[in-house]
CSV table of C-alpha atoms in Angstrom, one decimal:
chain,number,residue,atom,x,y,z
A,20,MET,CA,-23.5,14.3,22.8
A,21,GLU,CA,-24.8,11.2,22.0
A,22,LYS,CA,-22.5,8.4,20.9
A,23,LEU,CA,-21.7,7.8,17.0
A,24,THR,CA,-23.1,4.2,15.8
A,25,TYR,CA,-22.1,2.3,13.0
A,26,PHE,CA,-25.2,3.1,11.6
A,27,ASP,CA,-24.7,7.1,11.5
A,28,LEU,CA,-21.8,5.8,9.6
A,29,ASP,CA,-23.6,4.3,7.2
A,30,LYS,CA,-26.2,7.0,6.7
A,31,GLU,CA,-23.3,9.2,6.6
A,32,LEU,CA,-21.7,7.2,3.5
A,33,GLU,CA,-25.0,6.9,1.5
A,34,SER,CA,-25.1,10.9,2.0
A,35,LEU,CA,-21.6,11.4,0.1
A,36,LYS,CA,-22.2,8.8,-3.0
A,37,ASP,CA,-20.8,10.7,-6.0
A,38,ILE,CA,-21.9,9.0,-9.1
A,39,ARG,CA,-19.2,10.6,-11.2
A,40,LEU,CA,-16.4,9.8,-9.0
A,41,SER,CA,-17.8,6.2,-8.3
A,42,ASN,CA,-17.6,5.6,-11.9
A,43,PHE,CA,-13.7,6.9,-12.5
A,44,SER,CA,-12.6,5.3,-9.4
A,45,SER,CA,-13.8,2.1,-10.7
A,46,LYS,CA,-11.8,2.0,-13.8
A,47,ILE,CA,-8.3,2.6,-11.7
A,48,ILE,CA,-9.1,0.7,-8.4
A,49,HIS,CA,-10.4,-2.8,-10.0
A,50,THR,CA,-12.4,-4.2,-6.6
A,51,LYS,CA,-15.1,-6.3,-6.7
A,52,LEU,CA,-17.0,-4.0,-4.4
A,53,LYS,CA,-19.5,-1.6,-4.8
A,54,ILE,CA,-17.8,2.1,-5.0
A,55,TYR,CA,-19.7,5.1,-3.8
A,56,GLY,CA,-17.3,7.4,-4.9
A,57,ILE,CA,-15.9,9.1,-1.9
A,58,LYS,CA,-12.5,10.4,-1.8
A,59,THR,CA,-9.6,9.2,0.3
A,60,PRO,CA,-9.4,12.1,2.7
A,61,THR,CA,-12.5,12.1,3.4
A,62,ILE,CA,-12.6,8.6,4.2
A,63,LYS,CA,-9.6,9.0,6.2
A,64,LYS,CA,-11.7,11.7,8.1
A,65,LEU,CA,-14.8,9.4,8.6
A,66,ALA,CA,-12.5,6.8,10.1
A,67,LYS,CA,-11.0,9.0,12.7
A,68,LYS,CA,-14.6,10.3,13.4
A,69,TYR,CA,-15.7,7.0,13.7
A,70,ILE,CA,-13.2,5.6,15.8
A,71,ASP,CA,-15.0,4.5,18.9
A,72,ILE,CA,-18.0,3.1,17.3
A,73,ASN,CA,-19.2,-0.5,17.7
A,74,LEU,CA,-17.9,-2.9,15.5
A,75,ASP,CA,-19.8,-6.0,16.3
A,76,ASN,CA,-23.1,-4.9,13.7
A,77,TYR,CA,-20.3,-3.5,11.1
A,78,GLU,CA,-21.4,-4.8,7.5
A,79,ILE,CA,-18.6,-5.3,5.8
A,80,ASN,CA,-18.6,-6.1,1.8
A,81,LYS,CA,-21.1,-3.7,1.6
A,82,SER,CA,-18.9,-1.4,-0.4
A,83,TYR,CA,-15.3,-0.6,-1.0
A,84,GLU,CA,-15.7,2.4,1.1
A,85,HIS,CA,-17.4,0.3,4.0
A,86,ASN,CA,-14.2,-2.0,3.8
A,87,PHE,CA,-11.8,0.6,3.6
A,88,ILE,CA,-12.9,2.8,7.0
A,89,TYR,CA,-13.2,-1.1,8.8
A,90,ILE,CA,-9.5,-1.3,8.1
A,91,LEU,CA,-8.6,2.0,9.3
A,92,ILE,CA,-10.2,1.6,12.2
A,93,ASN,CA,-9.1,-1.5,13.5
A,94,LEU,CA,-5.4,-0.5,12.4
A,95,ILE,CA,-5.7,2.7,14.6
A,96,ARG,CA,-7.0,0.8,17.4
A,97,LEU,CA,-4.3,-1.8,17.4
A,98,LYS,CA,-1.2,-0.4,19.5
A,99,SER,CA,1.3,-2.8,18.1
A,100,LEU,CA,2.8,-3.8,14.7
A,101,ARG,CA,2.3,-7.7,15.5
A,102,LYS,CA,-1.5,-7.1,16.2
A,103,GLN,CA,-2.0,-5.0,12.9
A,104,VAL,CA,0.0,-7.7,11.1
A,105,ASP,CA,-2.4,-10.5,12.7
A,106,PHE,CA,-5.3,-8.3,12.0
A,107,LEU,CA,-4.5,-7.8,8.0
A,108,PHE,CA,-3.8,-11.9,7.7
A,109,ASN,CA,-7.1,-12.2,9.6
A,110,ASN,CA,-8.6,-9.8,7.3
A,111,CYS,CA,-7.3,-9.9,3.8
A,112,ARG,CA,-10.3,-10.9,2.1
A,113,LEU,CA,-11.7,-7.5,2.8
A,114,ILE,CA,-8.8,-6.0,0.9
A,115,ASP,CA,-8.9,-6.6,-2.9
A,116,ASN,CA,-7.2,-3.5,-4.1
A,117,TRP,CA,-4.2,-1.7,-4.4
A,118,ALA,CA,-6.1,1.5,-2.8
A,119,ILE,CA,-6.5,0.2,0.4
A,120,VAL,CA,-3.2,-1.0,0.8
A,121,ASP,CA,-1.4,2.3,-0.4
A,122,THR,CA,-3.3,4.5,2.3
A,123,SER,CA,-3.5,1.9,5.4
A,124,TYR,CA,0.1,0.7,5.0
A,125,LYS,CA,0.7,4.5,6.7
A,126,TYR,CA,-1.2,3.4,9.9
A,127,LEU,CA,1.0,0.5,10.9
A,128,GLU,CA,3.4,0.9,13.6
A,129,ILE,CA,7.1,1.9,12.9
A,130,LEU,CA,9.5,-0.3,14.9
A,131,THR,CA,13.3,-0.5,14.2
A,132,TYR,CA,14.2,-2.0,11.1
A,133,ASP,CA,15.1,-5.4,12.3
A,134,ASP,CA,11.7,-5.5,14.5
A,135,GLU,CA,9.7,-5.0,11.6
A,136,LEU,CA,11.6,-7.0,9.2
A,137,ILE,CA,10.2,-9.6,11.3
A,138,TYR,CA,6.6,-9.0,10.6
A,139,ILE,CA,7.7,-7.6,6.5
A,140,ASP,CA,9.2,-11.2,6.1
A,141,ARG,CA,6.1,-12.2,6.8
A,142,LEU,CA,4.0,-10.5,5.0
A,143,LEU,CA,6.3,-11.6,2.2
A,144,LYS,CA,5.4,-15.4,2.3
A,145,SER,CA,2.2,-15.4,2.4
A,146,ASN,CA,0.5,-16.1,-0.7
A,147,ASP,CA,-1.9,-13.3,-0.9
A,148,GLU,CA,-0.9,-10.2,-3.2
A,149,PHE,CA,-1.9,-7.4,-1.3
A,150,LEU,CA,-0.3,-8.8,1.9
A,151,ILE,CA,2.9,-8.9,-0.2
A,152,ARG,CA,2.1,-5.4,-1.1
A,153,TYR,CA,2.1,-4.3,2.3
A,154,ALA,CA,5.1,-5.8,3.0
A,155,TYR,CA,7.2,-3.6,0.0
A,156,LEU,CA,5.4,-0.5,0.9
A,157,MET,CA,6.6,-0.8,4.4
A,158,PHE,CA,9.9,-0.8,3.3
A,159,PHE,CA,9.3,3.1,2.3
A,160,ASN,CA,9.9,3.8,5.6
A,161,TYR,CA,13.9,3.4,5.5
A,162,LYS,CA,14.2,4.0,1.6
A,163,LYS,CA,17.0,6.7,3.0
A,164,GLN,CA,19.3,4.0,5.1
A,165,VAL,CA,22.0,3.2,2.9
A,166,ASP,CA,22.9,0.5,5.5
A,167,LYS,CA,19.3,-1.1,4.7
A,168,LEU,CA,19.8,-1.3,1.1
A,169,ASP,CA,21.2,-4.8,0.6
A,170,SER,CA,18.5,-6.1,3.0
A,171,ILE,CA,15.5,-4.5,1.3
A,172,LEU,CA,16.9,-5.3,-2.2
A,173,SER,CA,17.9,-9.3,-1.3
A,174,ARG,CA,14.0,-9.2,-0.7
A,175,ILE,CA,12.6,-8.2,-4.2
A,176,LYS,CA,12.0,-11.3,-6.1
A,177,ASP,CA,10.0,-11.5,-9.3
A,178,SER,CA,6.5,-11.9,-8.7
A,179,GLU,CA,3.8,-13.0,-10.7
A,180,TYR,CA,0.9,-10.8,-9.0
A,181,PHE,CA,0.6,-7.5,-11.0
A,182,TYR,CA,-0.1,-5.3,-7.5
A,183,VAL,CA,3.5,-6.9,-6.1
A,184,PHE,CA,5.3,-6.3,-9.5
A,185,MET,CA,4.0,-2.9,-9.4
A,186,ALA,CA,4.8,-2.1,-5.8
A,187,GLN,CA,8.4,-3.7,-6.5
A,188,ALA,CA,9.1,-1.4,-9.4
A,189,TRP,CA,7.9,2.0,-7.5
A,190,LEU,CA,10.1,0.9,-4.7
A,191,ILE,CA,13.3,0.5,-6.5
A,192,SER,CA,12.5,4.1,-8.7
A,193,GLU,CA,12.2,5.6,-5.1
A,194,LEU,CA,15.4,3.9,-4.0
A,195,TYR,CA,17.1,5.2,-6.8
A,196,ILE,CA,16.6,8.6,-5.7
A,197,PHE,CA,18.6,8.5,-2.8
A,198,HIS,CA,21.1,5.7,-3.8
A,199,PRO,CA,21.4,5.9,-7.4
A,200,LYS,CA,24.8,4.1,-8.0
A,201,GLU,CA,24.0,1.2,-5.9
A,202,ILE,CA,20.3,1.2,-7.5
A,203,PHE,CA,22.1,1.7,-11.3
A,204,ASP,CA,24.4,-1.7,-10.5
A,205,PHE,CA,21.6,-3.6,-9.1
A,206,LEU,CA,19.5,-2.4,-12.1
A,207,ASN,CA,22.4,-3.6,-14.3
A,208,SER,CA,22.6,-7.0,-12.6
A,209,ASP,CA,21.0,-10.2,-13.2
A,210,LYS,CA,18.9,-10.2,-9.9
A,211,ILE,CA,15.6,-9.3,-11.4
A,212,SER,CA,13.9,-10.0,-14.8
A,213,ILE,CA,14.1,-7.6,-17.6
A,214,LYS,CA,10.0,-6.8,-17.1
A,215,LEU,CA,10.8,-5.7,-13.9
A,216,LYS,CA,13.8,-3.9,-15.1
A,217,ARG,CA,11.8,-2.1,-17.8
A,218,LYS,CA,9.4,-0.9,-15.1
A,219,ALA,CA,11.4,0.3,-12.9
A,220,ILE,CA,13.3,2.6,-15.1
A,221,SER,CA,10.3,3.6,-16.5
A,222,LYS,CA,9.1,5.0,-13.1
A,223,ILE,CA,12.7,6.1,-12.6
A,224,CYS,CA,12.5,8.1,-15.9
A,225,ASP,CA,9.6,9.7,-15.4
A,226,SER,CA,10.8,11.9,-12.0
A,227,TYR,CA,11.9,15.4,-12.2
A,228,ARG,CA,14.3,14.4,-9.5
A,229,VAL,CA,16.7,12.3,-12.0
A,230,SER,CA,18.9,14.1,-14.5
A,231,LEU,CA,18.9,13.8,-18.4
A,232,LEU,CA,22.1,12.0,-18.4
A,233,ALA,CA,21.2,9.9,-15.8
A,234,LYS,CA,18.0,8.7,-17.5
A,235,GLN,CA,19.8,7.9,-20.8
A,236,ASN,CA,22.4,6.2,-18.9
A,237,LEU,CA,19.5,3.7,-17.3
A,238,ARG,CA,17.8,3.5,-21.0
A,239,GLU,CA,21.2,1.8,-22.0
A,240,ILE,CA,21.0,-0.9,-19.3
A,241,LEU,CA,17.9,-2.2,-21.6
A,242,ASP,CA,19.5,-2.1,-24.8
């Protein structure tokens, strides 16, 4: 069987264009790149299918999907979190939207919490909105572990970046499911802004896993 090339991938992406999905995706992804309109599960399959292609002639920034697959292929190929994080720093200009982050973070190697925290803190200290979002999503790997909770919460700092703010609210809402008392107390403190409290509580109250009484008690924090 003849080895697949970048040109095969490019041709396949062209064949999968969906104008209706492209128009819909453009409204929610907010990338500066052209969107072909290819569903994320298909993008993941294509990254796996073309995992061995030569990337030397890969045309980046041709489309959202081209960049998405390029990021996934590289993260799959790299076999250590250090190398993956280095790659993200060196290629952050290719990631201008939440959708790539929210899928590709799941391809990052999972270490022990203390070992992974070195890389999370490095991402948190960056000035790039989407690198910081990676850091908060990496905490999801430890959302059930109560002994990691104080460490995670201490790293939630108010941010001017919208997609960081949204990741923080999402993280807090997930932590609440497993640690309701601790997160209630956190939300009832002055450790984060009222804006972030409001968004986190809104997300918690959207969950079917939270009782009506608990939702009422959370809303009273904002009174």
